[in-house]
Backbone as numpy.savetxt, mean C-alpha at the origin, in Angstrom:
# Nx Ny Nz CAx CAy CAz Cx Cy Cz
-39.67 2.48 -12.18 -38.71 1.65 -11.45 -37.53 1.34 -12.35
-36.33 1.50 -11.83 -35.12 1.29 -12.61 -34.58 -0.10 -12.32
-34.29 -0.84 -13.37 -33.74 -2.19 -13.20 -32.33 -2.10 -12.66
-31.95 -3.10 -11.85 -30.61 -3.11 -11.26 -29.54 -3.31 -12.32
-29.86 -3.97 -13.41 -28.90 -4.17 -14.49 -29.66 -4.49 -15.76
-29.11 -4.18 -16.92 -29.81 -4.48 -18.18 -29.91 -5.98 -18.41
-30.98 -6.39 -19.11 -31.18 -7.81 -19.39 -30.28 -8.27 -20.51
-30.14 -7.46 -21.54 -29.32 -7.80 -22.69 -28.22 -6.76 -22.87
-27.14 -7.20 -23.46 -26.05 -6.31 -23.78 -25.51 -6.61 -25.16
-24.65 -5.74 -25.66 -24.08 -5.91 -26.99 -22.59 -6.16 -26.85
-22.13 -7.25 -27.46 -20.72 -7.62 -27.47 -20.32 -7.82 -28.92
-19.41 -6.98 -29.41 -18.96 -7.04 -30.80 -20.14 -6.97 -31.76
-21.12 -6.12 -31.41 -22.27 -5.92 -32.29 -23.35 -6.97 -32.18
-23.19 -7.95 -31.30 -24.19 -9.00 -31.14 -24.90 -8.84 -29.79
-26.21 -9.06 -29.80 -26.98 -8.96 -28.57 -26.80 -10.23 -27.75
-26.35 -10.05 -26.51 -26.05 -11.17 -25.63 -26.88 -11.03 -24.36
-27.46 -12.15 -23.90 -28.23 -12.12 -22.66 -27.30 -11.99 -21.47
-27.82 -11.41 -20.38 -26.94 -11.12 -19.24 -26.44 -12.38 -18.54
-27.12 -13.53 -18.72 -26.62 -14.74 -18.07 -25.39 -15.29 -18.78
-25.01 -14.70 -19.91 -23.78 -15.09 -20.60 -22.61 -14.18 -20.25
-22.88 -13.17 -19.45 -21.84 -12.20 -19.10 -21.56 -12.28 -17.61
-20.30 -12.32 -17.27 -19.88 -12.32 -15.87 -19.40 -10.91 -15.52
-20.09 -10.27 -14.62 -19.73 -8.91 -14.21 -19.03 -8.95 -12.87
-17.97 -8.18 -12.77 -17.19 -8.10 -11.54 -17.22 -6.65 -11.06
-18.02 -6.39 -10.04 -18.18 -5.04 -9.50 -17.85 -5.11 -8.01
-16.73 -4.55 -7.64 -16.29 -4.61 -6.24 -16.80 -3.45 -5.41
-17.21 -2.36 -6.06 -17.74 -1.20 -5.33 -19.06 -0.78 -5.97
-20.15 -1.51 -5.70 -21.44 -1.21 -6.34 -22.05 0.08 -5.80
-22.99 0.61 -6.55 -23.72 1.82 -6.17 -25.20 1.47 -6.08
-26.02 2.32 -5.44 -27.46 2.06 -5.38 -28.09 1.99 -6.77
-29.22 1.29 -6.86 -29.88 1.10 -8.15 -30.21 2.42 -8.83
-30.55 3.44 -8.07 -30.91 4.73 -8.65 -29.73 5.36 -9.40
-28.51 5.04 -8.98 -27.33 5.65 -9.59 -26.67 4.76 -10.63
-27.11 3.55 -10.79 -26.43 2.62 -11.70 -26.41 3.10 -13.15
-27.50 3.67 -13.69 -27.40 4.17 -15.07 -26.31 5.23 -15.24
-26.14 6.08 -14.22 -25.11 7.12 -14.32 -23.71 6.53 -14.30
-23.56 5.36 -13.70 -22.26 4.69 -13.63 -22.16 3.55 -14.64
-23.01 3.60 -15.69 -22.98 2.59 -16.74 -23.18 1.19 -16.15
-24.04 1.10 -15.14 -24.38 -0.15 -14.48 -23.14 -0.86 -13.92
-22.19 -0.10 -13.50 -21.00 -0.66 -12.86 -20.87 -0.01 -11.48
-19.68 0.08 -10.96 -19.49 0.64 -9.63 -18.61 1.88 -9.66
-18.27 2.33 -8.47 -17.41 3.50 -8.33 -15.98 3.10 -8.61
-15.31 3.84 -9.46 -13.93 3.52 -9.80 -12.99 4.00 -8.71
-11.81 3.40 -8.67 -10.80 3.81 -7.71 -10.35 5.25 -7.96
-10.38 5.67 -9.22 -10.00 7.04 -9.55 -10.92 8.04 -8.89
-12.22 7.74 -8.86 -13.17 8.65 -8.22 -12.97 8.69 -6.71
-12.61 7.57 -6.12 -12.36 7.55 -4.68 -11.08 8.30 -4.32
-10.08 8.20 -5.18 -8.79 8.81 -4.88 -8.76 10.30 -5.18
-9.60 10.77 -6.08 -9.53 12.16 -6.54 -9.60 13.19 -5.41
-10.58 13.13 -4.50 -10.62 14.16 -3.45 -9.41 14.12 -2.53
-8.87 12.94 -2.26 -7.70 12.84 -1.39 -6.47 13.44 -2.07
-6.32 13.18 -3.37 -5.18 13.73 -4.10 -5.30 15.25 -4.22
-6.51 15.74 -4.48 -6.70 17.18 -4.59 -6.42 17.89 -3.27
-6.84 17.28 -2.16 -6.55 17.89 -0.85 -5.05 17.90 -0.58
-4.37 16.84 -0.97 -2.92 16.81 -0.76 -2.22 17.86 -1.62
-2.68 18.05 -2.84 -2.09 19.08 -3.70 -2.32 20.47 -3.13
-3.52 20.72 -2.61 -3.77 22.03 -2.00 -2.89 22.24 -0.78
-2.70 21.19 0.00 -1.84 21.30 1.18 -0.41 21.62 0.79
0.09 20.93 -0.23 1.47 21.18 -0.68 1.61 22.60 -1.21
0.64 23.07 -1.99 0.71 24.43 -2.52 0.64 25.47 -1.40
-0.20 25.21 -0.41 -0.32 26.16 0.70 0.96 26.20 1.52
1.55 25.04 1.77 2.80 25.01 2.52 3.92 25.69 1.74
3.95 25.47 0.43 4.97 26.13 -0.39 4.82 27.64 -0.36
3.58 28.12 -0.45 3.36 29.57 -0.39 3.71 30.13 0.99
3.43 29.35 2.03 3.74 29.81 3.38 5.25 29.88 3.61
5.97 28.90 3.10 7.43 28.91 3.25 8.04 30.09 2.49
7.46 30.40 1.35 7.99 31.50 0.55 7.90 32.83 1.29
6.87 32.99 2.11 6.68 34.27 2.81 6.54 34.05 4.31
7.32 33.11 4.85 7.18 32.82 6.28 7.78 33.93 7.14
8.68 34.74 6.57 9.31 35.82 7.34 8.97 37.16 6.68
8.36 38.03 7.45 7.97 39.36 6.95 8.78 40.41 7.70
9.51 41.20 6.96 10.32 42.27 7.55 9.68 43.61 7.19
9.48 44.46 8.20 8.83 45.75 7.98 9.61 46.89 8.61
9.26 48.08 8.18 9.91 49.29 8.69 8.83 50.28 9.10
8.80 50.57 10.38 7.87 51.58 10.87 8.46 52.96 10.62
7.75 53.74 9.83 8.23 55.07 9.49 7.07 56.05 9.49
7.37 57.29 9.37 6.33 58.33 9.41 5.54 58.33 8.10
4.21 58.27 8.22 3.32 58.28 7.07 2.49 59.56 7.00
2.89 60.57 7.75 2.08 61.80 7.81 1.98 62.48 6.45
3.10 62.60 5.76 3.07 63.29 4.48 2.24 62.54 3.45
2.31 61.21 3.49 1.54 60.42 2.52 0.06 60.54 2.80
-0.32 60.45 4.07 -1.73 60.50 4.42 -2.32 61.90 4.20
-1.49 62.92 4.35 -1.98 64.29 4.14 -1.98 64.70 2.68
-1.42 63.84 1.82 -1.41 64.14 0.39 -0.39 65.16 0.00
0.71 65.23 0.74 1.75 66.19 0.42 2.40 65.90 -0.92
2.89 66.96 -1.56 3.48 66.81 -2.89 4.78 66.02 -2.79
4.89 65.00 -3.62 6.10 64.19 -3.66 6.25 63.22 -2.51
5.25 63.14 -1.64 5.37 62.25 -0.48 5.36 60.78 -0.90
4.53 60.44 -1.88 4.47 59.04 -2.33 5.79 58.61 -2.95
6.37 59.49 -3.76 7.65 59.15 -4.39 8.74 58.98 -3.35
8.74 59.83 -2.33 9.74 59.70 -1.27 9.57 58.40 -0.50
8.31 58.02 -0.27 8.06 56.76 0.44 8.53 55.56 -0.37
8.30 55.61 -1.69 8.74 54.51 -2.55 10.26 54.45 -2.57
10.91 55.59 -2.64 12.37 55.61 -2.63 12.91 55.06 -1.31
12.23 55.38 -0.20 12.67 54.86 1.10 12.52 53.35 1.15
11.42 52.84 0.59 11.21 51.39 0.58 12.23 50.69 -0.32
12.55 51.31 -1.46 13.55 50.71 -2.34 14.92 50.69 -1.69
15.27 51.75 -1.00 16.54 51.79 -0.29 16.58 50.74 0.81
15.45 50.59 1.49 15.37 49.60 2.56 15.55 48.19 2.00
14.90 47.89 0.88 15.01 46.56 0.27 16.40 46.32 -0.30
17.03 47.37 -0.81 18.35 47.22 -1.41 19.41 46.89 -0.36
19.24 47.40 0.84 20.25 47.24 1.87 19.93 46.14 2.89
18.83 45.42 2.70 18.43 44.42 3.70 19.11 43.08 3.44
20.42 43.06 3.41 21.21 41.86 3.27 22.25 41.82 4.37
22.80 40.64 4.59 23.77 40.49 5.66 25.07 41.24 5.39
25.39 41.47 4.11 26.65 42.13 3.76 26.51 43.64 3.67
25.28 44.14 3.84 25.06 45.58 3.76 24.75 46.15 5.14
24.68 47.46 5.21 24.38 48.14 6.47 23.03 48.82 6.36
22.14 48.48 7.29 20.81 49.07 7.29 20.84 50.35 8.12
20.36 51.43 7.52 20.32 52.73 8.19 18.87 53.13 8.41
18.51 53.42 9.64 17.16 53.87 9.96 17.25 55.06 10.90
16.21 55.86 10.87 16.12 57.03 11.75 15.74 56.55 13.15
16.59 56.83 14.12 16.35 56.31 15.46 15.16 56.98 16.14
14.72 58.11 15.62 13.61 58.81 16.24 12.26 58.43 15.64
12.21 58.27 14.32 10.91 58.09 13.65 10.75 56.74 12.96
11.77 55.90 12.97 11.68 54.62 12.28 12.06 53.48 13.22
11.46 52.32 12.93 11.73 51.13 13.75 11.62 49.89 12.86
12.58 49.02 12.99 12.60 47.78 12.20 11.92 46.66 12.99
11.07 45.89 12.31 10.41 44.75 12.96 10.37 43.57 11.99
10.19 42.39 12.53 10.15 41.16 11.73 9.15 40.19 12.34
8.32 39.61 11.49 7.31 38.63 11.92 7.63 37.30 11.25
7.86 36.26 12.04 8.20 34.93 11.54 7.07 33.95 11.85
6.67 33.20 10.84 5.64 32.17 11.01 6.30 30.85 11.41
5.85 30.19 12.47 6.45 28.90 12.87 6.28 27.85 11.78
7.33 27.09 11.52 7.31 26.04 10.49 7.47 24.65 11.09
7.26 24.52 12.37 7.56 23.25 13.04 6.60 22.13 12.66
5.37 22.43 12.29 4.38 21.39 12.03 4.03 21.23 10.55
4.73 21.95 9.68 4.38 21.87 8.26 4.67 20.48 7.69
5.79 19.88 8.08 6.10 18.54 7.57 5.06 17.52 8.02
4.54 17.70 9.24 3.51 16.79 9.72 2.21 16.97 8.94
1.88 18.20 8.58 0.67 18.44 7.79 0.75 17.76 6.43
1.90 17.90 5.77 2.07 17.27 4.46 2.04 15.75 4.60
2.69 15.23 5.62 2.76 13.78 5.81 1.38 13.20 6.08
0.61 13.83 6.95 -0.73 13.32 7.25 -1.63 13.39 6.04
-1.53 14.48 5.28 -2.35 14.60 4.08 -1.96 13.56 3.04
-0.67 13.26 2.97 -0.21 12.25 2.02 -0.61 10.85 2.46
-0.57 10.58 3.74 -0.95 9.26 4.24 -2.42 8.96 4.01
-3.25 10.00 3.99 -4.68 9.79 3.77 -4.98 9.25 2.38
-4.07 9.46 1.44 -4.30 8.95 0.08 -4.26 7.43 0.03
-3.68 6.80 1.04 -3.62 5.34 1.07 -4.91 4.73 1.60
-5.82 5.56 2.11 -7.05 5.04 2.70 -7.99 4.35 1.72
-8.37 4.99 0.61 -9.35 4.36 -0.29 -8.91 3.01 -0.85
-7.63 2.85 -1.14 -7.16 1.60 -1.73 -6.69 0.59 -0.70
-6.66 0.97 0.58 -6.21 0.08 1.66 -4.77 -0.40 1.43
-3.98 0.40 0.73 -2.62 0.00 0.40 -1.65 0.55 1.45
-0.74 -0.27 1.97 0.25 0.24 2.93 1.10 1.34 2.30
1.55 2.25 3.14 2.35 3.38 2.65 3.64 2.92 1.99
4.23 1.85 2.51 5.50 1.39 1.96 5.30 0.85 0.54
4.11 0.36 0.21 3.83 -0.14 -1.13 3.35 0.97 -2.06
2.52 1.87 -1.53 1.94 2.91 -2.38 2.90 4.06 -2.62
3.59 4.51 -1.57 4.42 5.70 -1.67 5.89 5.44 -1.36
6.21 4.22 -0.93 7.59 3.92 -0.57 8.03 4.55 0.73
7.08 4.90 1.59 7.39 5.53 2.88 7.48 4.43 3.94
8.62 4.32 4.56 8.81 3.33 5.61 8.51 3.95 6.96
7.99 3.18 7.90 7.69 3.74 9.23 8.96 4.15 9.96
8.86 5.21 10.71 10.00 5.71 11.47 9.89 5.29 12.92
11.01 5.26 13.59 11.02 4.87 14.99 11.87 3.64 15.21
12.17 3.36 16.47 13.02 2.24 16.83 12.27 0.93 16.60
12.90 0.02 15.84 12.34 -1.31 15.55 10.99 -1.23 14.84
10.74 -0.14 14.12 9.48 0.00 13.39 9.58 -0.71 12.05
8.52 -1.40 11.66 8.47 -2.07 10.37 7.03 -2.09 9.88
6.87 -2.51 8.63 5.55 -2.52 7.98 4.98 -3.92 7.87
5.52 -4.87 8.62 5.04 -6.25 8.50 3.56 -6.36 8.85
3.15 -5.68 9.91 1.74 -5.75 10.30 0.82 -5.16 9.26
1.21 -4.01 8.69 0.39 -3.38 7.66 0.30 -4.26 6.41
1.42 -4.86 6.03 1.42 -5.71 4.84 0.56 -6.95 5.07
0.59 -7.49 6.28 -0.24 -8.67 6.58 -1.72 -8.30 6.51
-2.08 -7.14 7.05 -3.48 -6.70 6.96 -3.88 -6.47 5.51
-2.96 -5.90 4.72 -3.23 -5.67 3.30 -3.44 -7.00 2.57
-2.62 -7.99 2.88 -2.78 -9.31 2.27 -4.12 -9.93 2.65
-4.52 -9.74 3.90 -5.83 -10.25 4.32 -6.96 -9.56 3.56
-6.79 -8.27 3.31 -7.80 -7.53 2.55 -7.89 -8.05 1.12
-6.75 -8.29 0.49 -6.74 -8.83 -0.87 -7.36 -10.23 -0.89
-7.06 -11.03 0.12 -7.64 -12.37 0.20 -9.16 -12.31 0.34
-9.65 -11.35 1.11 -11.10 -11.21 1.25 -11.75 -10.80 -0.07
-11.07 -9.95 -0.85 -11.59 -9.60 -2.17 -11.61 -10.81 -3.10
-10.57 -11.63 -3.01 -10.53 -12.83 -3.84 -11.68 -13.77 -3.51
-11.93 -13.96 -2.22 -12.99 -14.88 -1.82 -14.37 -14.32 -2.11
-14.54 -13.01 -1.96 -15.87 -12.41 -2.11 -16.25 -12.17 -3.56
-15.28 -11.79 -4.40 -15.61 -11.37 -5.76 -15.01 -12.29 -6.83
-13.77 -12.74 -6.63 -13.13 -13.54 -7.66 -13.58 -15.00 -7.65
-13.75 -15.57 -6.47 -14.09 -16.99 -6.39 -15.42 -17.30 -7.08
-16.52 -16.55 -6.84 -17.77 -16.89 -7.53 -17.63 -16.88 -9.05
-16.87 -15.94 -9.59 -16.70 -15.87 -11.04 -15.89 -17.06 -11.55
-14.81 -17.38 -10.84 -13.95 -18.48 -11.28 -14.65 -19.83 -11.14
-15.49 -19.97 -10.12 -16.22 -21.23 -9.96 -17.21 -21.45 -11.11
-17.83 -20.38 -11.57 -18.73 -20.51 -12.72 -17.94 -20.96 -13.95
-16.79 -20.34 -14.17 -15.96 -20.72 -15.33 -15.48 -22.16 -15.19
-15.06 -22.55 -13.99 -14.58 -23.92 -13.77 -15.70 -24.93 -14.02
-16.90 -24.63 -13.58 -18.02 -25.55 -13.81 -18.36 -25.66 -15.30
-18.30 -24.53 -16.00 -18.58 -24.57 -17.44 -17.52 -25.38 -18.18
-16.27 -25.25 -17.78 -15.21 -26.03 -18.41 -15.41 -27.52 -18.16
-15.80 -27.89 -16.95 -16.04 -29.30 -16.64 -17.22 -29.85 -17.44
-18.27 -29.06 -17.56 -19.42 -29.52 -18.35 -19.05 -29.71 -19.80
-18.18 -28.85 -20.31 -17.76 -28.97 -21.70 -16.83 -30.16 -21.91
-15.96 -30.44 -20.93 -14.99 -31.52 -21.08 -15.54 -32.87 -20.66
-16.25 -32.90 -19.53 -16.67 -34.19 -18.96 -18.17 -34.41 -19.01
-18.94 -33.37 -19.26 -20.39 -33.52 -19.27 -21.02 -33.47 -17.90
-20.22 -33.32 -16.87 -20.72 -33.23 -15.51 -19.73 -32.46 -14.65
-20.19 -32.08 -13.47 -19.35 -31.31 -12.55 -18.83 -32.23 -11.46
-17.52 -32.31 -11.36 -16.87 -33.12 -10.34 -16.62 -32.25 -9.11
-17.27 -32.59 -8.01 -17.13 -31.79 -6.79 -15.73 -31.90 -6.19
-14.97 -32.90 -6.60 -13.62 -33.07 -6.05 -12.60 -32.14 -6.72
-13.00 -31.49 -7.80 -12.11 -30.55 -8.47 -12.38 -29.15 -7.91
-11.38 -28.58 -7.33 -11.51 -27.25 -6.73 -10.19 -26.51 -6.88
-10.15 -25.30 -6.44 -8.94 -24.50 -6.54 -8.80 -23.67 -5.27
-7.58 -23.28 -5.00 -7.26 -22.41 -3.87 -6.36 -21.28 -4.37
-6.57 -20.11 -3.82 -5.73 -18.97 -4.19 -4.35 -19.11 -3.54
-3.35 -18.71 -4.29 -1.98 -18.76 -3.76 -1.85 -17.80 -2.58
-1.06 -18.21 -1.61 -0.85 -17.38 -0.43 -0.08 -16.12 -0.80
-0.54 -15.00 -0.27 0.12 -13.72 -0.53 1.30 -13.48 0.40
1.33 -14.21 1.49 2.41 -14.02 2.46 3.59 -14.90 2.07
4.74 -14.30 1.88 5.94 -15.02 1.48 6.99 -14.91 2.59
7.62 -16.05 2.86 8.66 -16.10 3.87 10.02 -15.88 3.23
10.90 -15.22 3.97 12.26 -15.10 3.48 13.02 -16.40 3.77
14.26 -16.47 3.36 15.03 -17.72 3.49 15.19 -18.13 4.95
15.43 -17.16 5.81 15.62 -17.49 7.23 14.32 -18.00 7.85
13.21 -17.34 7.54 11.92 -17.78 8.08 11.54 -19.15 7.53
11.81 -19.39 6.23 11.49 -20.68 5.64 12.32 -21.79 6.27
13.60 -21.51 6.54 14.45 -22.51 7.19 13.95 -22.83 8.59
13.48 -21.82 9.31 12.93 -22.06 10.65 11.68 -22.91 10.59
10.82 -22.65 9.61 9.59 -23.44 9.46 9.93 -24.89 9.11
10.88 -25.09 8.20 11.27 -26.45 7.82 11.86 -27.21 9.01
12.65 -26.52 9.81 13.24 -27.17 10.99 12.15 -27.55 11.99
11.19 -26.68 12.18 10.09 -26.98 13.10 9.28 -28.17 12.61
9.01 -28.23 11.31 8.27 -29.37 10.75 9.06 -30.67 10.91
10.38 -30.60 10.68 11.20 -31.80 10.80 11.22 -32.31 12.24
11.33 -31.40 13.19 11.33 -31.81 14.60 9.98 -32.39 14.99
8.90 -31.79 14.50 7.57 -32.32 14.82 7.38 -33.71 14.21
7.85 -33.90 12.97 7.74 -35.22 12.34 8.56 -36.26 13.08
9.75 -35.87 13.55 10.59 -36.81 14.29 9.92 -37.23 15.60
9.28 -36.29 16.27 8.58 -36.62 17.51 7.42 -37.57 17.24
6.67 -37.32 16.18 5.52 -38.18 15.86 5.98 -39.58 15.47
7.10 -39.67 14.75 7.61 -40.99 14.37 8.10 -41.74 15.61
8.82 -41.04 16.47 9.33 -41.68 17.68 8.21 -42.13 18.60
7.10 -41.40 18.59 5.96 -41.76 19.43 5.09 -42.84 18.80
5.38 -43.21 17.58 4.60 -44.24 16.91 3.28 -43.76 16.37
3.10 -42.45 16.28 1.83 -41.92 15.77 1.75 -42.10 14.25
2.85 -41.80 13.55 2.92 -41.97 12.11 4.20 -42.72 11.77
4.30 -43.16 10.52 5.49 -43.86 10.07 6.32 -43.01 9.13
7.52 -43.51 8.81 8.40 -42.76 7.92 7.82 -42.65 6.51
7.09 -43.69 6.09 6.53 -43.64 4.74 5.49 -42.52 4.62
4.77 -42.25 5.70 3.78 -41.18 5.66 4.46 -39.81 5.60
5.57 -39.68 6.29 6.32 -38.43 6.23 6.89 -38.23 4.84
7.43 -39.29 4.24 7.97 -39.19 2.88 6.87 -38.84 1.88
5.69 -39.40 2.10 4.57 -39.08 1.21 4.21 -37.60 1.31
4.23 -37.06 2.53 3.93 -35.64 2.72 4.99 -34.76 2.07
6.26 -35.14 2.21 7.34 -34.36 1.62 7.27 -34.38 0.09
6.91 -35.52 -0.47 6.86 -35.62 -1.93 5.72 -34.79 -2.53
4.66 -34.57 -1.75 3.51 -33.82 -2.25 3.61 -32.32 -1.95
4.57 -31.94 -1.13 4.74 -30.53 -0.79 5.50 -29.83 -1.91
4.77 -29.13 -2.78 5.40 -28.49 -3.93 6.30 -27.33 -3.54
6.10 -26.76 -2.38 6.92 -25.63 -1.96 8.20 -26.07 -1.25
8.33 -27.36 -0.96 9.50 -27.84 -0.23 10.63 -28.26 -1.16
11.77 -28.53 -0.56 12.95 -28.94 -1.33 12.89 -30.40 -1.75
11.98 -31.18 -1.17 11.92 -32.62 -1.46 10.67 -32.97 -2.25
10.13 -32.02 -2.96 8.94 -32.27 -3.77 9.27 -33.21 -4.92
8.41 -34.21 -5.11 8.58 -35.13 -6.22 9.48 -36.32 -5.95
9.96 -36.49 -4.72 10.81 -37.65 -4.44 9.97 -38.92 -4.50
10.62 -40.03 -4.80 9.93 -41.32 -4.86 9.72 -41.81 -3.43
8.48 -41.80 -2.99 8.20 -42.17 -1.61 8.43 -43.66 -1.35
8.42 -44.47 -2.42 8.61 -45.91 -2.24 10.08 -46.31 -2.27
10.95 -45.43 -2.72 12.37 -45.73 -2.79 13.05 -45.21 -1.54
13.17 -46.09 -0.55 13.74 -45.69 0.72 15.26 -45.71 0.64
15.93 -44.83 1.36 17.40 -44.85 1.38 17.91 -46.05 2.15
19.15 -46.45 1.84 19.75 -47.58 2.55 19.94 -47.22 4.01
19.57 -48.13 4.92 19.75 -47.83 6.35 21.23 -47.76 6.70
21.56 -46.96 7.68 22.94 -46.75 8.11 23.08 -47.22 9.55
24.18 -47.97 9.83 24.50 -48.40 11.19 25.60 -47.49 11.71
25.34 -46.86 12.83 26.30 -45.93 13.42 26.83 -46.55 14.70
28.14 -46.81 14.75 28.79 -47.35 15.94 29.73 -46.30 16.49
29.60 -46.03 17.77 30.42 -45.01 18.41 31.36 -45.68 19.41
32.65 -45.45 19.26 33.65 -45.93 20.20 34.50 -44.74 20.63
34.13 -44.18 21.76 34.80 -42.97 22.23 34.50 -41.84 21.28
35.57 -41.25 20.71 35.42 -40.17 19.74 35.47 -40.68 18.32
35.62 -42.01 18.13 35.74 -42.58 16.81 34.36 -42.98 16.31
33.99 -42.58 15.10 32.69 -42.91 14.51 32.91 -43.78 13.29
32.26 -44.93 13.28 32.39 -45.85 12.16 31.03 -46.02 11.52
30.98 -45.82 10.24 29.73 -45.93 9.51 29.83 -47.15 8.61
28.94 -48.10 8.83 28.90 -49.31 8.03 27.58 -49.38 7.29
27.66 -49.54 6.02 26.43 -49.68 5.23 25.88 -51.07 5.42
24.59 -51.17 5.69 23.97 -52.47 5.90 23.79 -53.18 4.56
C-alpha cells in the first residue's frame, strides 16, 4: 500500500514532520501516481503540452499546404519513356525544364495542341484560418484563461466584448482562492494569533480582494446609485445622516474614506425668490 504523502520531509537538511509543512496542490493525482509526481500534482506545463503540440502541427500543416496549394501539370506523351527509348528521359527532363522556365505571367507558354494539355489543381484555402484559430483557442482550455488575456485575441462581431469571459475567469480564480488558498492562510493566521496573543480571536478574519474592477464611469454610476438610495432612506426616516457618514468614513474604496463622522458641516439655509438664490449661513 502506498501512502498518500510522506510523513517526514527534509528542509535545508533537517528532517521536518509533515504537520509543519503546508502543501498547496491544486491538481492532485491518484495515490498510485503520487510517487511519480513527487507527491504533488499535475503541472500546468503538462496540461498545456498536448494542446501546444497540436497547434504547432496544425500551423506546420497549413504552412505546407499553402506552399503547394496550386499544382500545375502538363499532360504529354510518355510513350518513349515507358518503352525505354534512348534519350527519352533526357528529352522529358528538358521538356519539364522548359515548361518551368516559361510558366510566368511575362512569358509565353508553348504546348503541342495535339499531344499536350495544361491543367491546374487548386486546393481551397477558405477554412484554413478557422482551423488555426480553433486550434489556438483550445490552448486556453486547461488554464481557463480568456483569449484576450492569454493571447490578446479580442472577440469579433458587432458589439462583441470579453466582459462575460473575464467575469467567469474571475469567478474561477475566486473559487481557487476559497478552495485552496483560504485553508492555508487560515492556518497561518491562527498560528500568528497564538504566537502574539496566546489564543485565537474568532473576530479576526480576512477577505480576498475583489477581482472585478470598475472603470471611472461605472464607479460614478455606482456612487450615484448609493447616494440616491441613502437619500431615500434618510427621507423615509429609516436611517440618519450620522449613519450614512459613518458608512462613508469606513468605505476605503470611496472618495470620503476617513472623514470625521462626528464633525458635521454647517447647515445651509436656501431661500428662493423667483430666479434669485440667496444662501445664508446659519
